[in-house]
CSV table of C-alpha atoms and ligand atoms in Angstrom, one decimal:
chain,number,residue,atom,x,y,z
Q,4,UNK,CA,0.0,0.0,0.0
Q,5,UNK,CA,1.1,3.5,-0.8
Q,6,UNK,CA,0.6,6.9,0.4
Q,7,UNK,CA,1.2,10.6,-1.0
Q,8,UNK,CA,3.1,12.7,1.4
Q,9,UNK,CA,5.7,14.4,-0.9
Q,10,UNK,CA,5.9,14.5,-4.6
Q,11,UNK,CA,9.6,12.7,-4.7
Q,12,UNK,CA,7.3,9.5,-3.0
Q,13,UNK,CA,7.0,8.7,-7.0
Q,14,UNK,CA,9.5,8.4,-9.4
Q,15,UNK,CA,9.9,10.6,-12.9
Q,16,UNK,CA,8.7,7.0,-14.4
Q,17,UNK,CA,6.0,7.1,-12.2
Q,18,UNK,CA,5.2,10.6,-12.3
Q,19,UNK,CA,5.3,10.2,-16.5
Q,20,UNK,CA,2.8,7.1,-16.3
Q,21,UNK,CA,0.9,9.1,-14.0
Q,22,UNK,CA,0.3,12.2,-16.0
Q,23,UNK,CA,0.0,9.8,-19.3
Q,24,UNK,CA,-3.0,8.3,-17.6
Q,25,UNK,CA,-4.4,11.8,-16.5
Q,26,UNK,CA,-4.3,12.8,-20.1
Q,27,UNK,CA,-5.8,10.0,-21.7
Q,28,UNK,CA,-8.9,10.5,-19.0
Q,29,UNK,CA,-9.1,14.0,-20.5
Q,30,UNK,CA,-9.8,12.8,-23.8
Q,31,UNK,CA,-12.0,9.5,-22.6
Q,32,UNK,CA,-13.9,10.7,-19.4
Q,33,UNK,CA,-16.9,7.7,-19.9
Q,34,UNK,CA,-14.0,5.0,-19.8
Q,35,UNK,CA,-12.9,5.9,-16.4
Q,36,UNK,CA,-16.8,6.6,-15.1
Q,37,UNK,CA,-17.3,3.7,-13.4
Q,38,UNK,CA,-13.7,2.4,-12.1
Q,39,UNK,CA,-14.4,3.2,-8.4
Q,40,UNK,CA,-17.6,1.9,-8.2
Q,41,UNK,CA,-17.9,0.7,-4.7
Q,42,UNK,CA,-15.3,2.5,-3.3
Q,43,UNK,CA,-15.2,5.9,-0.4
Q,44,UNK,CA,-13.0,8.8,0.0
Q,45,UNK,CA,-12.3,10.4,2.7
Q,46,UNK,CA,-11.9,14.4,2.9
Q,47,UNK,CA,-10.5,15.2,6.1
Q,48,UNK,CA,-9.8,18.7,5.7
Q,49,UNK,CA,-8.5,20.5,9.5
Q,50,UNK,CA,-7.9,23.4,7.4
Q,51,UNK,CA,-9.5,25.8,4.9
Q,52,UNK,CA,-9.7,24.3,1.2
Q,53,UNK,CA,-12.2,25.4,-1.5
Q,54,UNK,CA,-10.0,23.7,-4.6
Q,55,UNK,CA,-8.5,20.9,-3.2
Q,56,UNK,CA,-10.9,19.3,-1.4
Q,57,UNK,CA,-13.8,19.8,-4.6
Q,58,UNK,CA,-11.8,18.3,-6.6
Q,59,UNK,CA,-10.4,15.4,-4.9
Q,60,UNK,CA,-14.4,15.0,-4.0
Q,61,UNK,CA,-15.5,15.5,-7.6
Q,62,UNK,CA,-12.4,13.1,-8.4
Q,63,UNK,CA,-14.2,10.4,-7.0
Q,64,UNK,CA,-17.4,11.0,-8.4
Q,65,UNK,CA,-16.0,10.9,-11.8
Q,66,UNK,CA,-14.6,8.1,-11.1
Q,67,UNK,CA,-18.2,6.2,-9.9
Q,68,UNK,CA,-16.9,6.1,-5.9
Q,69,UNK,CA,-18.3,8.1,-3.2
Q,70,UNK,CA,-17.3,10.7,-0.1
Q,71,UNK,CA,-17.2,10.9,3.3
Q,72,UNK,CA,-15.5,13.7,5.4
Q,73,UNK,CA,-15.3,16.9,7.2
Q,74,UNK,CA,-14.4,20.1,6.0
Q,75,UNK,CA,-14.0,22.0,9.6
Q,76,UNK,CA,-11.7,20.7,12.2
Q,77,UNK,CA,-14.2,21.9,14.2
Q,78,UNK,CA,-16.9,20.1,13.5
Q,79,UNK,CA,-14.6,16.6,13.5
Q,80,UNK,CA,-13.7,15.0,17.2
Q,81,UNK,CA,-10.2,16.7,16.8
Q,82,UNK,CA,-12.0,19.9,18.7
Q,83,UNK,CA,-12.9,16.9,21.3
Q,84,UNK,CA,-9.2,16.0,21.6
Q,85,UNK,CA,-9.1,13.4,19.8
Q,86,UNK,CA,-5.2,12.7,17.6
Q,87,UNK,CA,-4.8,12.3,14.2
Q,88,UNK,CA,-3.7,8.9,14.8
Q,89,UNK,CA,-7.1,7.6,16.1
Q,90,UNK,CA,-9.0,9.4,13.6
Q,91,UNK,CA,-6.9,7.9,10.9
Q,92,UNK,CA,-8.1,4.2,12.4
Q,93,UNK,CA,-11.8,5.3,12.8
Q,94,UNK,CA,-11.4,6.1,9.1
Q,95,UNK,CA,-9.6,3.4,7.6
Q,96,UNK,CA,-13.0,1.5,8.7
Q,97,UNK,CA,-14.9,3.7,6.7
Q,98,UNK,CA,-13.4,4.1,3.5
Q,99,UNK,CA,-11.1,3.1,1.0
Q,100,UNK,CA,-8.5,6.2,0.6
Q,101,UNK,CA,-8.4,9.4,2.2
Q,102,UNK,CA,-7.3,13.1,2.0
Q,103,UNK,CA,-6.3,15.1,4.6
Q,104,UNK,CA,-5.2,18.6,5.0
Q,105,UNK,CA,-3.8,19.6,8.1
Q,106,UNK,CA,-2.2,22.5,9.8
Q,107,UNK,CA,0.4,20.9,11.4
Q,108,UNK,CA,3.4,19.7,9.3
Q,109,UNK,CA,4.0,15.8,9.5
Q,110,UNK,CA,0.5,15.4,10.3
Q,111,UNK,CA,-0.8,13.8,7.4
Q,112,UNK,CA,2.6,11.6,7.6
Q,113,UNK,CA,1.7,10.6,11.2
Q,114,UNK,CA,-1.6,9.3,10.0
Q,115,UNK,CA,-0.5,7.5,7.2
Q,116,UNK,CA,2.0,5.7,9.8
Q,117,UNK,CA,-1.2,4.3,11.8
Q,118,UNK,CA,-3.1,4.0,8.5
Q,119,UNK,CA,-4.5,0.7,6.6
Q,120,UNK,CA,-5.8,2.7,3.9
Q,121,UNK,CA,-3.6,5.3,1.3
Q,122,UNK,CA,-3.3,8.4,3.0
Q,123,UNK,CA,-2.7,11.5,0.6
Q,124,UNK,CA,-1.3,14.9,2.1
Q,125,UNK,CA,-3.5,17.5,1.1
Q,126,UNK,CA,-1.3,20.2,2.4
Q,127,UNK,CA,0.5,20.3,5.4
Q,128,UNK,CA,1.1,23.6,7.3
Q,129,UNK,CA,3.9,25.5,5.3
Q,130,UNK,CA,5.5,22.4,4.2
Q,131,UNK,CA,4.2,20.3,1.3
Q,132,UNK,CA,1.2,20.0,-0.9
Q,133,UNK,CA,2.1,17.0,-3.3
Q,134,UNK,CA,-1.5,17.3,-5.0
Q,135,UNK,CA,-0.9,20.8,-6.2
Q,136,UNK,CA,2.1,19.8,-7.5
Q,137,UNK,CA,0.8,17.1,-9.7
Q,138,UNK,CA,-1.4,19.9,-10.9
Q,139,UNK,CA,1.0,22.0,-12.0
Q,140,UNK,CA,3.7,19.5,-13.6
Q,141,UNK,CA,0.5,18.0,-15.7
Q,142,UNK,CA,-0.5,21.8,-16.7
Q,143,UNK,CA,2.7,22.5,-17.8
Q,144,UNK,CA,3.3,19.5,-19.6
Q,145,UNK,CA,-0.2,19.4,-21.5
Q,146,UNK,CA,0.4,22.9,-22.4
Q,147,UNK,CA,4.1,23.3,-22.9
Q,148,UNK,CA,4.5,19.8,-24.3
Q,149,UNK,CA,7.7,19.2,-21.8
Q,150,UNK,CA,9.2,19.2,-18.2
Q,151,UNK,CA,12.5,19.7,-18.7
Q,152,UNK,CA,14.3,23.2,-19.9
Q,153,UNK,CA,13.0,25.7,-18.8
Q,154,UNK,CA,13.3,29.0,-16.6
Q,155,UNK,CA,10.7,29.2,-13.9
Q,156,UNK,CA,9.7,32.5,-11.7
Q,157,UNK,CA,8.7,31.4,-8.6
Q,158,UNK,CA,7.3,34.9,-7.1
Q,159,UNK,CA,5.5,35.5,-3.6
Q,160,UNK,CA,5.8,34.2,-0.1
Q,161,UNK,CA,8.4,31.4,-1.3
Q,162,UNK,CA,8.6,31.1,2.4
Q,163,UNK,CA,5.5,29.8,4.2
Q,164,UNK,CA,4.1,28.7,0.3
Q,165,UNK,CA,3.8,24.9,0.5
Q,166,UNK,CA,3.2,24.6,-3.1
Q,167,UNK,CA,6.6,26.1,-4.3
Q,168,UNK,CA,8.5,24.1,-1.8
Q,169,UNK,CA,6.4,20.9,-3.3
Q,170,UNK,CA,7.1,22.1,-7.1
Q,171,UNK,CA,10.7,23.3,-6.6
Q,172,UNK,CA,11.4,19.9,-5.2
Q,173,UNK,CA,9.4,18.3,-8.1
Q,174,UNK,CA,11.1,20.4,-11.0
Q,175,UNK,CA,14.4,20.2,-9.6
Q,176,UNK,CA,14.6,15.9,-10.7
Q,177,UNK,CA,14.3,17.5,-14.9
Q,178,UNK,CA,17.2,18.4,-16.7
Q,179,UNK,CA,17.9,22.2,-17.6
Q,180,UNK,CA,15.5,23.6,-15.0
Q,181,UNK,CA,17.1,27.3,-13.8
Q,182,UNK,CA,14.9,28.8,-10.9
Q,183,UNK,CA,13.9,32.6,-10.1
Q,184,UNK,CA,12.9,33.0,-6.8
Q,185,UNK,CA,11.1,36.3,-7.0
Q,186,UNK,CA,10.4,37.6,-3.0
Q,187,UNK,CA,10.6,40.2,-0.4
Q,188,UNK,CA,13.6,39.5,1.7
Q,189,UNK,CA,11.3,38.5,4.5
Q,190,UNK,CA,9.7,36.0,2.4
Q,191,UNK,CA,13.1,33.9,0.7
Q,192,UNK,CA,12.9,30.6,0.2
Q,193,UNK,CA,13.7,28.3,3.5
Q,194,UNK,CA,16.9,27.5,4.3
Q,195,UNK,CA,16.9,23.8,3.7
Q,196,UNK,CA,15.5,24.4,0.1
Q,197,UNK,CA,18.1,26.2,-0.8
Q,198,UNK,CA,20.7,23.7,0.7
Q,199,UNK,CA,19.0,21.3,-1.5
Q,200,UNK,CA,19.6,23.1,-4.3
Q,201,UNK,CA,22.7,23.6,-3.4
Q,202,UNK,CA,23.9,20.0,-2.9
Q,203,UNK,CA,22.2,19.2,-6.1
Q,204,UNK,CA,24.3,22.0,-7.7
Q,205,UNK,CA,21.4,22.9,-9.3
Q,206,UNK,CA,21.0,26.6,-11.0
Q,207,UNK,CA,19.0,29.1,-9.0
Q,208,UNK,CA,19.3,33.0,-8.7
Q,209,UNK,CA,17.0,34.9,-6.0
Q,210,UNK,CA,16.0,38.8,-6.7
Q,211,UNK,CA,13.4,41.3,-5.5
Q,212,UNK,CA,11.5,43.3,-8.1
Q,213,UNK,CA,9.8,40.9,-10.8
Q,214,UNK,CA,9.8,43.3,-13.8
Q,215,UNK,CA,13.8,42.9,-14.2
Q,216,UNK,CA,13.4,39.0,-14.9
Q,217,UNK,CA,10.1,39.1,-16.6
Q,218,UNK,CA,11.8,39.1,-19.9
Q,219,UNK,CA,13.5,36.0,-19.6
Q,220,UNK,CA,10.8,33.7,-17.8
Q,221,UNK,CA,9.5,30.7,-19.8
Q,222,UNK,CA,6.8,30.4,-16.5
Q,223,UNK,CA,5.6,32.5,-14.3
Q,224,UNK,CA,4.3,31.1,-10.9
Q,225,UNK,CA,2.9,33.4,-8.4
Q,226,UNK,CA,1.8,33.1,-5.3
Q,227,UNK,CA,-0.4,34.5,-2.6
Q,228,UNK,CA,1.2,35.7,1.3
Q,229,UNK,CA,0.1,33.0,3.2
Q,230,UNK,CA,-1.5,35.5,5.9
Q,231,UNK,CA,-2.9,32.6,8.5
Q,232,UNK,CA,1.3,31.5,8.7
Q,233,UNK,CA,2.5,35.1,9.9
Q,234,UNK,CA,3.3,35.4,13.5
Q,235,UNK,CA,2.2,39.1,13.6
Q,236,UNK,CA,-0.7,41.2,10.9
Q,237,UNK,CA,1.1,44.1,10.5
Q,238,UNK,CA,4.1,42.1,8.5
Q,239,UNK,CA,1.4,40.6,6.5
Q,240,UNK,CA,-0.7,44.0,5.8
Q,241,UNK,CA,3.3,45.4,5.1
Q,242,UNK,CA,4.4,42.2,2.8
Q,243,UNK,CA,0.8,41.5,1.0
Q,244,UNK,CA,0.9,43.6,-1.7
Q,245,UNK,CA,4.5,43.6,-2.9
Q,246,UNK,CA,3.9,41.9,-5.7
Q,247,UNK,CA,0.8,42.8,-8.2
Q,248,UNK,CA,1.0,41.2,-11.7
Q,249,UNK,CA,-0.9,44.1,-14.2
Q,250,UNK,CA,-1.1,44.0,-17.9
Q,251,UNK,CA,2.0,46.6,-17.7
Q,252,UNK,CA,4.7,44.3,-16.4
Q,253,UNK,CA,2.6,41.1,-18.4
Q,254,UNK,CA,3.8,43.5,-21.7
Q,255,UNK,CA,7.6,42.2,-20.9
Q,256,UNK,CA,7.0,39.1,-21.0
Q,257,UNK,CA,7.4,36.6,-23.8
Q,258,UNK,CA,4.8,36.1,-26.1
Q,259,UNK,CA,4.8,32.4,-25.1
Q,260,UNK,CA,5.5,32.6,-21.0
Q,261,UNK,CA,2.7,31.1,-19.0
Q,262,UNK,CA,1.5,32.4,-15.7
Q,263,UNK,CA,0.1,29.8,-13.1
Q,264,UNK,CA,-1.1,30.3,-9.4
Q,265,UNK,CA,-1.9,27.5,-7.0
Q,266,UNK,CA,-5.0,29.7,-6.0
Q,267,UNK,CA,-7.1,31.4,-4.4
Q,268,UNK,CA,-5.3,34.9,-5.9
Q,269,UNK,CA,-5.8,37.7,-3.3
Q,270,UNK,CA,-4.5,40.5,-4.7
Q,271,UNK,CA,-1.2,39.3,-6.6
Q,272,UNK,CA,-2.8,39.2,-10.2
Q,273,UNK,CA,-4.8,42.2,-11.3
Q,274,UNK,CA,-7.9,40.2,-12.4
Q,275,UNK,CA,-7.1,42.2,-16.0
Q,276,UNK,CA,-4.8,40.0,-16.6
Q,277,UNK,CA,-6.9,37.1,-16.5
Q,278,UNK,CA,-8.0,37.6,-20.1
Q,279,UNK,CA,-4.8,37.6,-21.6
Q,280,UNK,CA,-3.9,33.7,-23.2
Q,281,UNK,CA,-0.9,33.5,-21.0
Q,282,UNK,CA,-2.2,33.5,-18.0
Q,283,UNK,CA,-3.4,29.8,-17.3
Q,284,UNK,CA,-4.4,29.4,-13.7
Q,285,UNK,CA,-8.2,28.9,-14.0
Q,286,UNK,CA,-7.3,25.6,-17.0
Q,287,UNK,CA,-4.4,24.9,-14.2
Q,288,UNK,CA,-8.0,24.0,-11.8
Q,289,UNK,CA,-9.5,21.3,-14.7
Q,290,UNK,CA,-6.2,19.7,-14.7
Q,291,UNK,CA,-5.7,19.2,-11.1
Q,292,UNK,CA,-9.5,17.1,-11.0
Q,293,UNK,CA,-8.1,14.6,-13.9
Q,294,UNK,CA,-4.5,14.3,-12.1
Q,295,UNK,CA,-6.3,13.8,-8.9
Q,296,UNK,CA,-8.2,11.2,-10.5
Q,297,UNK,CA,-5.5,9.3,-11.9
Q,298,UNK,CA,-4.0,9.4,-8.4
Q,299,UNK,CA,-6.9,8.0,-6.7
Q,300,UNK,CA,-6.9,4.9,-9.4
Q,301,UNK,CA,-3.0,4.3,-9.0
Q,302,UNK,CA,-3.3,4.4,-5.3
Q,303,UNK,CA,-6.0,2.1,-5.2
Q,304,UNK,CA,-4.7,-0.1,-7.5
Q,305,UNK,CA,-6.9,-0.5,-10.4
Q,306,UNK,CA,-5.1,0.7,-13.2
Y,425,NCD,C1,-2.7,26.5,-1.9
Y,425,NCD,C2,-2.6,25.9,-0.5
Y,425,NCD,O1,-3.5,25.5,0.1
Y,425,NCD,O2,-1.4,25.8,-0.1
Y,425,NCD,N1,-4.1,26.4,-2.3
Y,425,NCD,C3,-4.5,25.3,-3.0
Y,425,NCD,O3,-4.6,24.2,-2.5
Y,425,NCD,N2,-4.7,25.4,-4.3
Y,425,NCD,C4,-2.2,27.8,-2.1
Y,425,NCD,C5,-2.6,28.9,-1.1
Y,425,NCD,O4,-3.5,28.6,-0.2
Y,425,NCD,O5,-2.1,30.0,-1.2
């Protein structure tokens, strides 16, 4: 049995089979309708989610299977006291695979150590969200036709943003990738990514103001300041608006650059960008339901 805490759990083989299956349920949804007939997920969500959680649940209903869950810590037994670990048995009872999103790092990894179904991290506090990365690996390589070669803009709160730590990870396994980490100094990547990088001698540059790079991105992946990580609000009101993508800066950019955000966007794309063919973060939402639902048949076995 296999669980999803990290992206590096699968292999670029894995990954490639992975994403080969998500496209072909893009082009033949009635093949997979039926696949999980019979079988339950399990949304445990301890934390907010609008996109991950609807589409892991309409994951499974694509797929034939049903859902169980909770949406609100509050309204699960954790606000009784009760640990992840026990909640993880009660569930493996219940259903067949579950996602969970918690606050706390490790604490999908905890469950999945007491668990006798596949566990998937939804998004642990400021540390991983392997789902989101799946997303954005199969948007880029449905639209860009490739995962290796190219220069990424990472721009944002690269600091308490789970997604970049999960994609940077992710991207860093493909030949040719050079990294932009675009970020307030407050808001640099963490020290152990960059370490990583390091070891893996691995070609990164970090600046502040986006407009000098712009030019030379091949992808463009902002982010919002993850607000409910900041020990005090008046860093966050002083750090949130840093960065605004407009139509201005969009002009020097290449013709061909794409712009993806994990979502929700706060206030770090000027919704008049969103017509412009480049940016690609609402598409970036269909792709994360098929990758989700070729996750759910791997783990599960019946593929
Ligand atoms: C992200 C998350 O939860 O980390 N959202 C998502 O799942 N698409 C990004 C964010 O909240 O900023």
């Amino acid at each position: 049995m296999r669980h999803l805490m990290n992206p590096m759990d699968f292999s670029v083989e894995e990954l490639d089979r992975l994403f080969d299956l998500a496209a072909d349920i893009e082009k033949h949804p009635e093949a997979y309708a039926h696949k999980c007939e019979g079988k339950k997920l399990a949304t445990c969500f301890y934390e907010p989610s609008t996109r991950t959680r609807l589409s892991f649940e309409s994951a499974m209903l694509n797929l034939g299977g049903s859902v169980i869950g909770f949406s609100d810590a509050g309204s699960s037994s954790a606000s009784k006291g009760e640990s992840v670990s026990d909640t993880i048995r009660v569930i493996s009872c219940f259903a067949d695979i579950c996602a969970m999103r918690h606050p706390k790092e490790g604490a999908p990894m905890v469950a999945a150590s007491r668990s006798s179904i596949p566990v998937i991290n939804a998004g642990d506090g400021g540390h991983q969200h392997p789902t989101q990365t799946l997303t954005d690996l199969l948007t880029i390589r449905s639209l860009k036709g490739r995962l290796d070669h190219f220069t990424i803009g990472l721009c944002g709160d690269l600091k308490f943003g789970r997604t970049v730590h999960s994609l940077v990870n992710a991207l860093s396994r493909y030949e040719g990738i050079h990294f932009v980490f675009i970020s307030p100094e407050e808001l640099r990547i963490p020290g152990y990514l960059r370490e990583t990088l390091w070891s893996k001698a691995l070609s990164f540059e970090e600046v502040i103001r986006l407009e000098d790079v712009m030019p030379k991105l091949d992808l463009l992946y902002m982010t919002r300041v993850q607000r409910e990580r900041f020990f005090n609000e008046e860093d966050y009101v002083r750090l949130k608006d840093f960065y605004v993508l407009t139509k201005a800066k969009m002009e020097r950019a290449r013709e061909d650059m794409l712009v993806l955000h994990p979502l929700p966007r706060v206030n770090e794309i000027s919704v008049e960008v969103d017509d412009d063919p480049r940016a690609v973060y609402f598409k970036q939402v269909r792709y994360g339901v098929y990758v989700r639902m070729a996750l759910i048949l791997t783990l599960l076995e019946l593929v």
